[in-house]
Structure formats: C-alpha cells, structure tokens
mmCIF file of C-alpha atoms in Angstrom:
data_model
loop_
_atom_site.group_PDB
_atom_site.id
_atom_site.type_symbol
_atom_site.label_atom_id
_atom_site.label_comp_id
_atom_site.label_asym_id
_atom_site.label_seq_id
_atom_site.Cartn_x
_atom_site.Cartn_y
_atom_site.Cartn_z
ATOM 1 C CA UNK A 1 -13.329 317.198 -143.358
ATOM 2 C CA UNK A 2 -12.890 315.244 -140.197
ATOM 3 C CA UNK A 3 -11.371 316.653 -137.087
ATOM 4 C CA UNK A 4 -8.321 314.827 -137.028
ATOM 5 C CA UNK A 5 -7.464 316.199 -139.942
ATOM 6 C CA UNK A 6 -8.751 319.669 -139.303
ATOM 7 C CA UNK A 7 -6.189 319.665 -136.212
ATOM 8 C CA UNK A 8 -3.896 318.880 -138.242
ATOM 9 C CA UNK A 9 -4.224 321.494 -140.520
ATOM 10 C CA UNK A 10 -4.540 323.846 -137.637
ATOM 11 C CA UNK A 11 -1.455 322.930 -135.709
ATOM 12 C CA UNK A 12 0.371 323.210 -139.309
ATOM 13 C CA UNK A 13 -0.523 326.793 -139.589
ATOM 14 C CA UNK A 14 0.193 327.534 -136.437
ATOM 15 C CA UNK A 15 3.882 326.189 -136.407
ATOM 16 C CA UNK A 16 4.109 327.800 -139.808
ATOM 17 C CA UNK A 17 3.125 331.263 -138.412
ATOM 18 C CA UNK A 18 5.395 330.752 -135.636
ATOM 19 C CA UNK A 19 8.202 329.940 -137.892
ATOM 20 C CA UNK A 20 7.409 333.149 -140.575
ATOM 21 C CA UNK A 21 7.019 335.143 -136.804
ATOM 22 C CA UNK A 22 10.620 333.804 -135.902
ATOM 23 C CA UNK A 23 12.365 334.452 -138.989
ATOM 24 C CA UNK A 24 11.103 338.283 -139.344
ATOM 25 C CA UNK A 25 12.159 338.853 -135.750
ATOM 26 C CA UNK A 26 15.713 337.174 -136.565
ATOM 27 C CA UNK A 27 16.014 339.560 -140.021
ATOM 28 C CA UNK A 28 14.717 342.867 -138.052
ATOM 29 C CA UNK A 29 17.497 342.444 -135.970
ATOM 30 C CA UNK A 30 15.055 343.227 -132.972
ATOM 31 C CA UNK A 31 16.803 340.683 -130.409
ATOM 32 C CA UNK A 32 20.055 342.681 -128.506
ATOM 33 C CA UNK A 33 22.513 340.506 -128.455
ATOM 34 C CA UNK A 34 24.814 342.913 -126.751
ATOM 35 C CA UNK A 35 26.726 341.526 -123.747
ATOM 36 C CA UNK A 36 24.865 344.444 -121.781
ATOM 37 C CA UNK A 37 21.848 343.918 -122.471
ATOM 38 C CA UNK A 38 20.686 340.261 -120.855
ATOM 39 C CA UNK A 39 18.877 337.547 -122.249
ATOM 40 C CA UNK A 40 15.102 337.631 -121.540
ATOM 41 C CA UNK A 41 13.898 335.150 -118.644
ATOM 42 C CA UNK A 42 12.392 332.631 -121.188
ATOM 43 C CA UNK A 43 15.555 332.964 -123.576
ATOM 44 C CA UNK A 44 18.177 332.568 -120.663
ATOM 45 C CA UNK A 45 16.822 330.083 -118.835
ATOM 46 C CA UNK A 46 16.653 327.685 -122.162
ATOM 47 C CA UNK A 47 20.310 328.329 -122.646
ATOM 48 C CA UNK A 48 21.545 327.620 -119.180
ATOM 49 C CA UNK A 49 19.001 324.377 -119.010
ATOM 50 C CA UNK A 50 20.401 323.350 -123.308
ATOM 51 C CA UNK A 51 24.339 323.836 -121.083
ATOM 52 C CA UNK A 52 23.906 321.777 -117.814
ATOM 53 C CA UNK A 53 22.249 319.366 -119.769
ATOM 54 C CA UNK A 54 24.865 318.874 -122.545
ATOM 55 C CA UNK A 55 27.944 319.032 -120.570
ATOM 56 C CA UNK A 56 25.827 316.706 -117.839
ATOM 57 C CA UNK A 57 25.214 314.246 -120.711
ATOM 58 C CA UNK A 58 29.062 314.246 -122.265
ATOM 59 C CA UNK A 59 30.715 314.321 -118.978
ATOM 60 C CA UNK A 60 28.919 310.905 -117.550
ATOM 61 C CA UNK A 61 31.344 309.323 -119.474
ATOM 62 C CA UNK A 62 34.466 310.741 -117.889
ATOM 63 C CA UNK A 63 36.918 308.497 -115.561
ATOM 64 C CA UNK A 64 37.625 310.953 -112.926
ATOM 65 C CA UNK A 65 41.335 310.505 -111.384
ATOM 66 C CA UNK A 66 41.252 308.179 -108.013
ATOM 67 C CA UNK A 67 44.436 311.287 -107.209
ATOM 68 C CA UNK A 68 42.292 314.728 -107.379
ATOM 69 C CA UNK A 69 43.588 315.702 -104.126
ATOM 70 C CA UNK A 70 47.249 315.077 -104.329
ATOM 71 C CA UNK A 71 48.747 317.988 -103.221
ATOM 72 C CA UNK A 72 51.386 317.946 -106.148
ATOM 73 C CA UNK A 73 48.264 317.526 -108.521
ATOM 74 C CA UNK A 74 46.729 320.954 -107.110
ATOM 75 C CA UNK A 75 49.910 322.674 -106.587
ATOM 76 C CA UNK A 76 51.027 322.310 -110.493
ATOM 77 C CA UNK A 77 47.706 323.559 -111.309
ATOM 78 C CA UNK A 78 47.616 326.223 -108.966
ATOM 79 C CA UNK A 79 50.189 328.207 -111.619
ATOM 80 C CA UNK A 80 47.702 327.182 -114.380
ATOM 81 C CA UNK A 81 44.773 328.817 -112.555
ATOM 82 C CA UNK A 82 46.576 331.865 -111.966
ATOM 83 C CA UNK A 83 47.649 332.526 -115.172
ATOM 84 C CA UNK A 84 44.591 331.306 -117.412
ATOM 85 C CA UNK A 85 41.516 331.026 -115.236
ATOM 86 C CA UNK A 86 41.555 333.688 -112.332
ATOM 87 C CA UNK A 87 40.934 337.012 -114.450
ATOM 88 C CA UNK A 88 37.455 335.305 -115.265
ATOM 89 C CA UNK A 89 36.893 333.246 -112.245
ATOM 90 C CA UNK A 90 38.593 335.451 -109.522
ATOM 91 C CA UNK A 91 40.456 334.636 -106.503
ATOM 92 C CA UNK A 92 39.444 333.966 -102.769
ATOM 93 C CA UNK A 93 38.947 337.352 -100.958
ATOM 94 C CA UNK A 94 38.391 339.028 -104.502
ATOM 95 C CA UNK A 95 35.895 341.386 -106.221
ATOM 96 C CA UNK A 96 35.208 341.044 -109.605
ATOM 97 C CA UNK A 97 37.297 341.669 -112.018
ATOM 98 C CA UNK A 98 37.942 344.100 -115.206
ATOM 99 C CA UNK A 99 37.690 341.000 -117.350
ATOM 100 C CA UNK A 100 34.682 339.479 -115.094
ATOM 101 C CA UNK A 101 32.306 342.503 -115.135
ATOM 102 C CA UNK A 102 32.226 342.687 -118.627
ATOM 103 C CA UNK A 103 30.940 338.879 -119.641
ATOM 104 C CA UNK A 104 27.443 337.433 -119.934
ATOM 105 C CA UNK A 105 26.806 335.132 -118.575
ATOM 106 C CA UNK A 106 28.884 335.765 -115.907
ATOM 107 C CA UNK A 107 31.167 333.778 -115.079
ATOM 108 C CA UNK A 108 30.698 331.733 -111.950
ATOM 109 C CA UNK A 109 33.632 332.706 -109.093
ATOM 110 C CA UNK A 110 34.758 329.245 -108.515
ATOM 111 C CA UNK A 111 36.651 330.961 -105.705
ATOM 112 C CA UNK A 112 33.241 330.511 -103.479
ATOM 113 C CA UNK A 113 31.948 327.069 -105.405
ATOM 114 C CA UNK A 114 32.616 324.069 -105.733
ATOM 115 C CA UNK A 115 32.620 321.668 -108.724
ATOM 116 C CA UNK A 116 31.737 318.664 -110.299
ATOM 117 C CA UNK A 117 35.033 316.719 -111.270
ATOM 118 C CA UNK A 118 33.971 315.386 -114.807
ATOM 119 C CA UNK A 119 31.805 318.403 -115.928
ATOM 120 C CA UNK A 120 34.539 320.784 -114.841
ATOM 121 C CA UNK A 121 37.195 318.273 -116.648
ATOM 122 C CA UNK A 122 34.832 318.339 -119.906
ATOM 123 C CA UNK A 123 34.016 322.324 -119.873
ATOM 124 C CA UNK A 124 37.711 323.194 -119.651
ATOM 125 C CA UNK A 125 39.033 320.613 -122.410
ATOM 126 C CA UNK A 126 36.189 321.623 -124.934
ATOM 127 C CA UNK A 127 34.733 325.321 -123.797
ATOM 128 C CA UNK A 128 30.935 326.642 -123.938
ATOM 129 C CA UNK A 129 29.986 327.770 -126.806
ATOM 130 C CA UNK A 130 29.354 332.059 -126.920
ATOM 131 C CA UNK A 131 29.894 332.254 -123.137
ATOM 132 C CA UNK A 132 33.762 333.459 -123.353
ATOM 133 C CA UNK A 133 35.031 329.989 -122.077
ATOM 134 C CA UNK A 134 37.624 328.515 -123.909
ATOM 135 C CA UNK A 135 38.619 324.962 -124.677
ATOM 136 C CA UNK A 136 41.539 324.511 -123.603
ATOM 137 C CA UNK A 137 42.018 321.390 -124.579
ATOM 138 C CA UNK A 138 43.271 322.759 -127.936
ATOM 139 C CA UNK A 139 46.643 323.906 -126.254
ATOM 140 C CA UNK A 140 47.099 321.436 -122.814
ATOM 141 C CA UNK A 141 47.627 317.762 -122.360
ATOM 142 C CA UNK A 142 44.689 316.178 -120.382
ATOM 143 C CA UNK A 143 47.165 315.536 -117.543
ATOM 144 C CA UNK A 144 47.341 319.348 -116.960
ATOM 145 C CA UNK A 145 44.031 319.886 -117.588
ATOM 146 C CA UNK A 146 43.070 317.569 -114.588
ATOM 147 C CA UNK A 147 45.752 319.132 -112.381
ATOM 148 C CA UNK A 148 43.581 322.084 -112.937
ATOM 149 C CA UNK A 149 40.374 320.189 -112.066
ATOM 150 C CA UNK A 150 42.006 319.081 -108.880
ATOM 151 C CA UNK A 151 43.143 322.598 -108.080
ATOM 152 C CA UNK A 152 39.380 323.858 -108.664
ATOM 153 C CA UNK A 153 38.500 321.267 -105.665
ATOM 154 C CA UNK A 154 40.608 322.956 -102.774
ATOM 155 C CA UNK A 155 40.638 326.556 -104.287
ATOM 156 C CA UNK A 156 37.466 327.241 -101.972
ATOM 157 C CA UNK A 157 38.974 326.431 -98.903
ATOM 158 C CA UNK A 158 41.999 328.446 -99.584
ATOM 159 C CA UNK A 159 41.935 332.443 -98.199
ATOM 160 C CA UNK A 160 43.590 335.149 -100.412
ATOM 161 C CA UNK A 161 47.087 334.141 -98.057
ATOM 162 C CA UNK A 162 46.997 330.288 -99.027
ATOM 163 C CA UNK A 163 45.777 330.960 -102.657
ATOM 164 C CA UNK A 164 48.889 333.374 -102.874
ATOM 165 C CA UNK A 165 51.313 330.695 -101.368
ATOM 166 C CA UNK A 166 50.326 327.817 -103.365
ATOM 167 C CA UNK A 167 50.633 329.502 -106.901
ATOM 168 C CA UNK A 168 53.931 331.041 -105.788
ATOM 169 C CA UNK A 169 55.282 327.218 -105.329
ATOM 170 C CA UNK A 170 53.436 326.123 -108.309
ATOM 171 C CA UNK A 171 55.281 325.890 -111.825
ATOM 172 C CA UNK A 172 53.367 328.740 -112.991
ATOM 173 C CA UNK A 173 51.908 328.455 -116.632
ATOM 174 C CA UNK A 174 52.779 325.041 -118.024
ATOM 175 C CA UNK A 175 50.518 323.856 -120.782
ATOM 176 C CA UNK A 176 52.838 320.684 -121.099
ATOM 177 C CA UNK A 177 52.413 320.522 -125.379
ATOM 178 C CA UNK A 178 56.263 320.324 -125.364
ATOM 179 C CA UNK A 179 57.800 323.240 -124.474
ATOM 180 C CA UNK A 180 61.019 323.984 -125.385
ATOM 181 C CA UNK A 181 63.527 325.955 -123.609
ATOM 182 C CA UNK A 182 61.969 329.565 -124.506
ATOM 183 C CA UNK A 183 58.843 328.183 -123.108
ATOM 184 C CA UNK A 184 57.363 328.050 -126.205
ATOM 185 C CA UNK A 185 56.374 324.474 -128.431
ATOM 186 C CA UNK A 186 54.485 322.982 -131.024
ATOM 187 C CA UNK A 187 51.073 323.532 -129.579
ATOM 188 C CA UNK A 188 51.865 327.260 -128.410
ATOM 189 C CA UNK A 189 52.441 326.088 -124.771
ATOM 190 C CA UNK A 190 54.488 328.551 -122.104
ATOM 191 C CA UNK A 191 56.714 328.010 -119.228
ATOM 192 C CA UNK A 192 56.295 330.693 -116.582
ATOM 193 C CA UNK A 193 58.159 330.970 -113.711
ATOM 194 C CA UNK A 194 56.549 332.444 -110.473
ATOM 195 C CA UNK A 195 58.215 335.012 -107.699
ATOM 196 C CA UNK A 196 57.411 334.545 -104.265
ATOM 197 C CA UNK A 197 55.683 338.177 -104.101
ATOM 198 C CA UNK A 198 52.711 338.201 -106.529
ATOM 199 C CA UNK A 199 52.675 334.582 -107.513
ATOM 200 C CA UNK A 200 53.279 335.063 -111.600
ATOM 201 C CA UNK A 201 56.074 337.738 -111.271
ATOM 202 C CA UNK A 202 58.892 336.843 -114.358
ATOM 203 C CA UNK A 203 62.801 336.252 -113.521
ATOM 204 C CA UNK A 204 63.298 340.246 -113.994
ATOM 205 C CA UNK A 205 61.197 340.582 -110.548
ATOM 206 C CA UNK A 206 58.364 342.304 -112.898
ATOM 207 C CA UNK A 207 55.034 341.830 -111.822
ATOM 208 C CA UNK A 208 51.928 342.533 -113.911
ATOM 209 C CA UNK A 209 49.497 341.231 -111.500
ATOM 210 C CA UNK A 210 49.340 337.193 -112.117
ATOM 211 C CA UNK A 211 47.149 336.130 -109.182
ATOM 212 C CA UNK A 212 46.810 339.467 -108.136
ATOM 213 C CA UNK A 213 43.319 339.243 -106.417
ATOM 214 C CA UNK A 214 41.862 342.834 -107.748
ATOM 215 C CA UNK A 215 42.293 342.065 -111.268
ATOM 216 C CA UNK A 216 43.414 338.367 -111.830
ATOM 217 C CA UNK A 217 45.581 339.165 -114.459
ATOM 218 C CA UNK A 218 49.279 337.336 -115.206
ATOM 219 C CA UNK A 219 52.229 338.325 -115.797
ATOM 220 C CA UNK A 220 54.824 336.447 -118.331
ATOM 221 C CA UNK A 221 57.777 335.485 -117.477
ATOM 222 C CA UNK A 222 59.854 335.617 -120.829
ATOM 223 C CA UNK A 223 62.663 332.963 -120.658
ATOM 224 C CA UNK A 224 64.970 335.495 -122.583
ATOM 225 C CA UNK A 225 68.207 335.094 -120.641
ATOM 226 C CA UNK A 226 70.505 337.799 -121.314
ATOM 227 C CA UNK A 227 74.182 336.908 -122.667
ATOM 228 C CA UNK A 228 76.883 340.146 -123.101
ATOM 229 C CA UNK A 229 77.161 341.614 -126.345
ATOM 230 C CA UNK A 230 79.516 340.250 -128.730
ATOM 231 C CA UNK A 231 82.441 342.072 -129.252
ATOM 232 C CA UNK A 232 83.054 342.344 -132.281
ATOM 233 C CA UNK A 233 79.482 343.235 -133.039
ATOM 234 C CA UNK A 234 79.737 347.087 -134.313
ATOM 235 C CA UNK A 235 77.072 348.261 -132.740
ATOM 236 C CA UNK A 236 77.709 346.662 -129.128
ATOM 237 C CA UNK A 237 78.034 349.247 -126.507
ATOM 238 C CA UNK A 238 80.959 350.710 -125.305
ATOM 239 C CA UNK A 239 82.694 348.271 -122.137
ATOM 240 C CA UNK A 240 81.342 350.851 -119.614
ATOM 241 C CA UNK A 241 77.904 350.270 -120.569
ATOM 242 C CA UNK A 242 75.675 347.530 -119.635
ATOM 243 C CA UNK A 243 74.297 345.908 -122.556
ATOM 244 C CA UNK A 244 72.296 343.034 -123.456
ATOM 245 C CA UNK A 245 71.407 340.650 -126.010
ATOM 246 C CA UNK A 246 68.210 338.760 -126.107
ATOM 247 C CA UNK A 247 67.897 335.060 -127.940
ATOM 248 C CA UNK A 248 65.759 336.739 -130.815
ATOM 249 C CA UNK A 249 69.239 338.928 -131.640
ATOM 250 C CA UNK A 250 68.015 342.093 -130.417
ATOM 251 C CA UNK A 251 70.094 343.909 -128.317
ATOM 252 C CA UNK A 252 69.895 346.885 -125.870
ATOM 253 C CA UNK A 253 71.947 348.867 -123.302
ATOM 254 C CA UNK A 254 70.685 350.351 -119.847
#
C-alpha cells in the first residue's frame, strides 16, 4: 500500500470519526442552546464570521439611495424606529431594555453605532436567521424600509431630547402595504399617530411607552373614532350617559 493512498485512508477515518463524534453530540442533546447560556468561543465566533460574511456578500449588490440624509427621509422613519426597532436596539441616553437583555446575540444598540447603508438595508428587508431579527421586508415597501436605513444614519448624533422630537413629528408606524383607513391593509400594515409627549402616544392621549427610552416599547394608536350611539339601538345608553360606538360595532358607556 503506498502512502498516498494510506493518507487517504487515514484522513477518511478521521473525517468519519469526526462525523460519528458530531452526530452523537447532536442526539445527546449535550450542546445548550438556551438563550442564557452563550455559544462557546469557537462556536460563536463561526456564526458571527458565516453573518458578516453573508449579508457582506448579498448586500454588494445593493444601490444605496443618492437621498439617505433627507431630513423627510429620516423623519418618516423616525416613527418606524420607534415603534418596531427601539425595544431591541434602544434609544440614545438608554439602558437596555426588557426585550434587549433577554436576546443572544445581543442586539447591537445602534443608538451608539453607526451603519453600513446596504447591509443595514439587506438585514432589515430579509432578517438573520435565529438571532430574533426579523425581515421586515415581508410587511414594508422598500421605500420605508430605506427611510429607516436613513434614520439609522443620524440616530447617533441625536440625544434622548432630539430622538424624542423627531419621532414625535414623524408619521409614527407606517409600513406603507396599503393601509386603509383603520390603519390596517393587505399586508398587515398600521398607521400610528404620535403625541407630542412620548412620541407613539394614540389619539386618546394614552401612552404605553413608544420611544420611551427605559423600555423602547410602542404604543398603538387604534384609529377607532368614536360616533354616538344609535338611537334606536335598544341597548344604547340612556341621553345622560356618554356612550360610544367603535367601527367593529361594539359599544360602551363611561
């Protein structure tokens, strides 16, 4: 037997023995994959090198807007931030958040980075796989999507004051798949309006902490304008009482 062939035989049984090692470990169920318990060194930094790579690679491709910083481009996505982004990617001034503390990886607070144009274009239309990022280009026209991107490139110059402003004059939540006038269209998309005081407060002056900087959490703004209740409805409340009825046909009194 020669030695090429001898090698060859050697470096067979080895990758076999490797494999039969690999495939025991994955049936044992040895390998946490709890999103407390963190990746070894080796494992991790394969994953994160397999990511920058792939989105690297897809995103070379991408004609990046000559408009990024219009200010109407980052003010419309200022609302989008708020609402979808900021409970994961925080806010300028901000801790981390609930939502935040609890992912692995963790999400990077894009509050204190900046970005790559394309590859943040590319990540938010098609999402990382097992990393809690979403694609979002599922549910929002790329013209929104980029409004975002352009947001993403001022939000680190912006303190928790300027951050506030800008996504109270923003449009709020606008996925622009055709909303109609409940905010709500074929591809699931919202309207929601923004109060001067938290940024994502609804018409009602509720406020469930949209842009709020400790928690990054929204609030929605349910386009459910209230009409008075028919009168010859039985069950409408007596003319000294205030009551309401919503466009689903529900009614109540206060």
């Amino acid at each position: 037997m020669n030695a090429f062939l001898r090698t060859g035989l050697w470096l067979g049984g080895a990758v076999l023995a490797a494999g039969a090692a690999g495939a025991a470990a994955l049936w044992s169920g040895i390998y946490d994959v709890g999103a407390d318990a963190p990746h070894t060194r080796p494992v991790y930094a394969v994953l994160e090198y397999a990511r920058e790579r792939s989105v690297a690679t897809r995103a070379s491709a991408i004609a990046v807007p000559a408009d990024l910083d219009d200010a109407e481009r980052v003010r419309r996505g200022a609302g989008n931030y708020a609402a979808m982004c900021a409970g994961c990617h925080l806010t300028p001034g901000a801790g981390p958040s609930e939502l935040s503390r609890g992912l692995y990886p963790a999400p990077p607070n894009l509050s204190q980075r900046e970005v790559d144009a394309a590859s943040a274009f590319w990540t938010i239309k098609h999402g990382i796989k097992a990393s809690g990022m979403p694609a979002w280009g599922g549910s929002m026209d790329d013209a929104h999507l980029w409004d975002l991107v352009a947001f993403l490139g001022r939000l680190p110059s912006l303190d928790a004051q300027g951050y506030r402003e800008l996504v109270a004059r923003s449009d709020g939540h606008s996925h622009g798949g055709g909303e109609d006038a409940s905010g709500h269209g074929a591809m699931g998309g919202h309207a929601h309006r923004n109060d001067a005081r938290s940024g994502a407060g609804d018409a009602q002056g509720h406020d469930a902490g949209a842009g709020d900087a400790a928690t990054g959490g929204h609030a929605h703004a349910h386009d459910d304008a209230h009409q008075p209740a028919p009168r010859d409805n039985a069950k409408a409340a007596p003319p000294t009482e205030d009551a309401h009825t919503h466009r689903d046909g529900r009614s109540h009194r206060h």
